[in-house]
């Protein structure tokens, strides 16, 4: 049916090398990694001077549907994703109403089937109590150990154990709210939600994991790591054979609590952005492999709210994800191999996503073409509704010139092509 030849570019091999050969896509899949230039196809893309990278998996986004369309929405979030070179997202369940039941999950899936521009998967919002979850068809159960929706936090070891027994993948907002400080004399965000809330959460997760029988070994994801402590914990738990994974977000790599102290709400996020030492540990973790993958935690709030008197927490970064992470390759801080792992492969492993772990024969045609550019800043071309955004002043060195989802061009550096919907992702290759 539909075929595309991408010629003259260099593509990122999953082993971390850039390869000069022509890619052939057919019916949404990568079918040949070394196609003859003469191959007859419906379409030819000349990628001269460009790099062809795997489309990023962003396993942590808040597109805010249902319930808060004014903050973003599946379509607007999808555009921001395409612009950032993201071809697959996992959307978080802290909606209005929270995505807690099979019925709500099905309703939310119907919205994504109708509107999603990129590939997508959903999580289930777990509940406080020894609840039986008769739910399948989710990427993971999400455990909020601090309140993040209308529901109370889940921060009792027994309840966490119960969830770990029922789901093959469990993702944690690992901040235990019982450590939060309500003393009105404490005013700074990172002091009200101190590091002890993170380390205390890890203690409970570890306790719950140790209670499981040997034949129950769920994948555990520590979302949005913001401390050096989480990196040490992961390493120790891995050594003991637990299947633990750590995600961090670009804002923890680019900023510190000093930025928050200077500029306030624009840097207000949960968990809080912490010290320069935490930042450098996380950056080192990119290179060493202690950080498994990147999720943006794209958490959009409109400027009126961010600039208001009670600004909500959340930073929206998906729109620049690929150039933000290419900065670390460009400066020599991470290898191409690490880029591959951080942006697709390890999230695919942790969340069991088939066919989207990089540029391999048989995988889906989820690709992003980038070009080295003059240094630029995102300031004046913002798609997300979250325009009060700390990334607007960051200097970037690559531009996304083309984003393909399932072998279909969805963005060309200036326009979006929105006819085709993204696919639901999962453990079986569709
Ligand atoms: C997120 C949101 O706004 O939904 N906010 C945030 O500060 N990260 C919730 C979350 O990821 O914990
Ligand atoms: Zn969270
Ligand atoms: Zn989040
Ligand atoms: Zn397939």
Tab-separated table of C-alpha atoms in Angstrom, residues 185-371:
chain	number	residue	atom	x	y	z
A	185	UNK	CA	6.453	29.788	58.587
A	186	UNK	CA	7.744	27.437	55.896
A	187	UNK	CA	6.942	29.078	52.582
A	188	UNK	CA	9.178	27.687	49.843
A	189	UNK	CA	7.729	24.885	47.740
A	190	UNK	CA	10.764	22.577	48.083
A	191	UNK	CA	10.737	23.085	51.852
A	192	UNK	CA	7.027	22.396	52.246
A	193	UNK	CA	7.486	19.226	50.225
A	194	UNK	CA	10.918	18.236	51.534
A	195	UNK	CA	13.322	15.561	50.371
A	196	UNK	CA	12.191	13.358	53.299
A	197	UNK	CA	8.846	12.946	51.522
A	198	UNK	CA	10.716	11.301	48.643
A	199	UNK	CA	13.030	9.141	50.720
A	200	UNK	CA	10.130	8.246	53.021
A	201	UNK	CA	8.065	7.149	50.023
A	202	UNK	CA	10.915	4.907	48.847
A	203	UNK	CA	11.037	3.223	52.257
A	204	UNK	CA	7.359	2.288	51.972
A	205	UNK	CA	7.661	1.086	48.370
A	206	UNK	CA	10.634	-1.051	49.360
A	207	UNK	CA	8.769	-2.507	52.351
A	208	UNK	CA	5.811	-3.370	50.153
A	209	UNK	CA	8.074	-4.962	47.513
A	210	UNK	CA	9.783	-7.096	50.169
A	211	UNK	CA	6.425	-8.482	51.281
A	212	UNK	CA	5.699	-9.945	47.839
A	213	UNK	CA	6.190	-13.658	47.238
A	214	UNK	CA	9.087	-14.574	44.956
A	215	UNK	CA	6.855	-15.244	41.966
A	216	UNK	CA	5.369	-11.736	41.946
A	217	UNK	CA	7.860	-9.305	40.430
A	218	UNK	CA	6.126	-6.265	38.963
A	219	UNK	CA	7.974	-3.597	37.017
A	220	UNK	CA	8.154	-0.575	39.308
A	221	UNK	CA	8.705	2.902	37.895
A	222	UNK	CA	9.807	5.812	40.044
A	223	UNK	CA	8.373	8.746	38.115
A	224	UNK	CA	9.962	12.172	37.832
A	225	UNK	CA	13.103	11.540	39.933
A	226	UNK	CA	14.244	14.797	41.466
A	227	UNK	CA	16.904	13.684	43.958
A	228	UNK	CA	20.232	11.887	44.086
A	229	UNK	CA	18.657	9.644	46.751
A	230	UNK	CA	16.372	7.985	44.216
A	231	UNK	CA	19.357	7.038	42.059
A	232	UNK	CA	21.085	5.291	44.967
A	233	UNK	CA	17.863	3.493	45.878
A	234	UNK	CA	17.376	2.221	42.326
A	235	UNK	CA	20.913	0.917	42.165
A	236	UNK	CA	20.601	-0.906	45.490
A	237	UNK	CA	17.210	-2.425	44.625
A	238	UNK	CA	18.367	-3.513	41.170
A	239	UNK	CA	21.352	-5.242	42.696
A	240	UNK	CA	18.902	-7.301	44.738
A	241	UNK	CA	16.987	-8.276	41.618
A	242	UNK	CA	13.964	-5.988	41.913
A	243	UNK	CA	12.677	-4.740	38.570
A	244	UNK	CA	12.848	-1.031	39.295
A	245	UNK	CA	13.120	1.769	36.733
A	246	UNK	CA	13.735	5.487	37.154
A	247	UNK	CA	12.329	8.312	35.066
A	248	UNK	CA	13.442	11.905	35.249
A	249	UNK	CA	12.148	15.013	33.493
A	250	UNK	CA	14.001	17.740	31.590
A	251	UNK	CA	13.177	20.381	34.220
A	252	UNK	CA	15.206	18.522	36.856
A	253	UNK	CA	18.127	18.409	34.428
A	254	UNK	CA	17.971	22.050	33.377
A	255	UNK	CA	17.007	23.898	36.548
A	256	UNK	CA	17.632	24.052	40.291
A	257	UNK	CA	15.764	25.390	43.309
A	258	UNK	CA	17.683	28.645	42.832
A	259	UNK	CA	15.633	29.228	39.665
A	260	UNK	CA	12.465	28.702	41.680
A	261	UNK	CA	13.659	31.021	44.446
A	262	UNK	CA	14.368	33.719	41.851
A	263	UNK	CA	11.320	33.370	39.564
A	264	UNK	CA	8.694	31.463	41.548
A	265	UNK	CA	5.615	29.857	39.988
A	266	UNK	CA	7.045	29.164	36.536
A	267	UNK	CA	9.403	26.681	38.245
A	268	UNK	CA	6.782	25.316	40.657
A	269	UNK	CA	6.338	21.604	40.074
A	270	UNK	CA	5.775	18.392	42.001
A	271	UNK	CA	8.074	16.997	43.124
A	272	UNK	CA	9.994	20.234	43.611
A	273	UNK	CA	13.137	21.061	41.681
A	274	UNK	CA	15.980	20.621	44.161
A	275	UNK	CA	19.646	21.444	44.703
A	276	UNK	CA	22.523	21.787	42.262
A	277	UNK	CA	23.924	18.534	43.709
A	278	UNK	CA	20.717	16.698	42.848
A	279	UNK	CA	20.803	18.202	39.396
A	280	UNK	CA	24.364	17.084	38.751
A	281	UNK	CA	23.654	13.592	40.090
A	282	UNK	CA	20.702	13.301	37.704
A	283	UNK	CA	22.811	14.559	34.812
A	284	UNK	CA	25.522	12.063	35.669
A	285	UNK	CA	22.789	9.414	35.801
A	286	UNK	CA	21.907	10.175	32.185
A	287	UNK	CA	25.383	9.151	31.149
A	288	UNK	CA	25.923	6.263	33.574
A	289	UNK	CA	22.570	4.559	33.017
A	290	UNK	CA	21.284	5.142	36.525
A	291	UNK	CA	18.484	7.143	34.911
A	292	UNK	CA	16.505	4.703	32.770
A	293	UNK	CA	14.370	7.048	30.731
A	294	UNK	CA	13.008	10.542	30.258
A	295	UNK	CA	9.371	11.516	30.703
A	296	UNK	CA	8.474	15.162	30.391
A	297	UNK	CA	5.685	15.108	33.005
A	298	UNK	CA	4.062	17.536	30.563
A	299	UNK	CA	1.736	19.225	33.067
A	300	UNK	CA	0.159	22.242	31.360
A	301	UNK	CA	-1.588	25.053	33.199
A	302	UNK	CA	-2.723	28.236	31.438
A	303	UNK	CA	-0.761	31.461	32.095
A	304	UNK	CA	-3.718	32.980	33.961
A	305	UNK	CA	-3.370	30.213	36.570
A	306	UNK	CA	0.437	30.094	36.623
A	307	UNK	CA	0.604	33.870	37.044
A	308	UNK	CA	-2.281	33.981	39.537
A	309	UNK	CA	-2.243	34.171	43.318
A	310	UNK	CA	-2.360	30.387	43.928
A	311	UNK	CA	-0.267	29.010	41.062
A	312	UNK	CA	-0.674	25.271	40.424
A	313	UNK	CA	2.328	22.924	40.167
A	314	UNK	CA	3.388	21.654	36.779
A	315	UNK	CA	5.803	22.324	33.911
A	316	UNK	CA	4.985	21.611	30.271
A	317	UNK	CA	8.051	20.447	28.367
A	318	UNK	CA	6.986	18.013	25.658
A	319	UNK	CA	7.163	20.565	22.878
A	320	UNK	CA	10.971	20.738	22.988
A	321	UNK	CA	11.836	17.282	24.293
A	322	UNK	CA	13.989	16.108	21.391
A	323	UNK	CA	16.112	19.273	21.077
A	324	UNK	CA	16.371	19.527	24.879
A	325	UNK	CA	17.845	16.022	25.076
A	326	UNK	CA	20.011	16.474	21.964
A	327	UNK	CA	21.756	19.286	23.827
A	328	UNK	CA	23.248	16.585	26.075
A	329	UNK	CA	24.481	14.600	23.072
A	330	UNK	CA	25.816	17.727	21.436
A	331	UNK	CA	27.828	18.731	24.501
A	332	UNK	CA	29.268	15.225	24.826
A	333	UNK	CA	27.478	14.525	28.117
A	334	UNK	CA	25.669	11.467	26.749
A	335	UNK	CA	26.364	9.014	23.949
A	336	UNK	CA	24.011	8.153	21.115
A	337	UNK	CA	23.500	4.794	22.773
A	338	UNK	CA	22.264	6.488	25.921
A	339	UNK	CA	20.032	8.751	23.835
A	340	UNK	CA	18.447	5.658	22.276
A	341	UNK	CA	17.885	4.067	25.693
A	342	UNK	CA	16.634	7.224	27.419
A	343	UNK	CA	14.239	8.246	24.664
A	344	UNK	CA	12.691	4.959	23.522
A	345	UNK	CA	14.172	1.661	24.519
A	346	UNK	CA	13.999	1.675	28.290
A	347	UNK	CA	10.482	3.096	28.538
A	348	UNK	CA	9.407	0.436	26.025
A	349	UNK	CA	10.972	-2.174	28.296
A	350	UNK	CA	9.517	-0.867	31.573
A	351	UNK	CA	6.004	-0.383	30.176
A	352	UNK	CA	6.114	-3.349	27.772
A	353	UNK	CA	5.502	-1.427	24.552
A	354	UNK	CA	5.985	-3.562	21.445
A	355	UNK	CA	7.398	-2.350	18.129
A	356	UNK	CA	8.489	1.112	19.174
A	357	UNK	CA	11.939	0.662	20.706
A	358	UNK	CA	13.992	2.310	18.026
A	359	UNK	CA	14.888	2.007	14.365
A	360	UNK	CA	14.745	-1.741	13.734
A	361	UNK	CA	13.389	-3.768	10.877
A	362	UNK	CA	9.747	-4.624	11.601
A	363	UNK	CA	9.198	-1.816	14.077
A	364	UNK	CA	6.629	0.896	13.465
A	365	UNK	CA	7.709	3.877	11.391
A	366	UNK	CA	7.910	6.242	14.377
A	367	UNK	CA	10.681	8.585	13.305
A	368	UNK	CA	11.860	12.113	13.869
A	369	UNK	CA	14.149	13.984	11.517
A	370	UNK	CA	16.294	16.701	13.033
A	371	UNK	CA	18.693	19.236	11.665
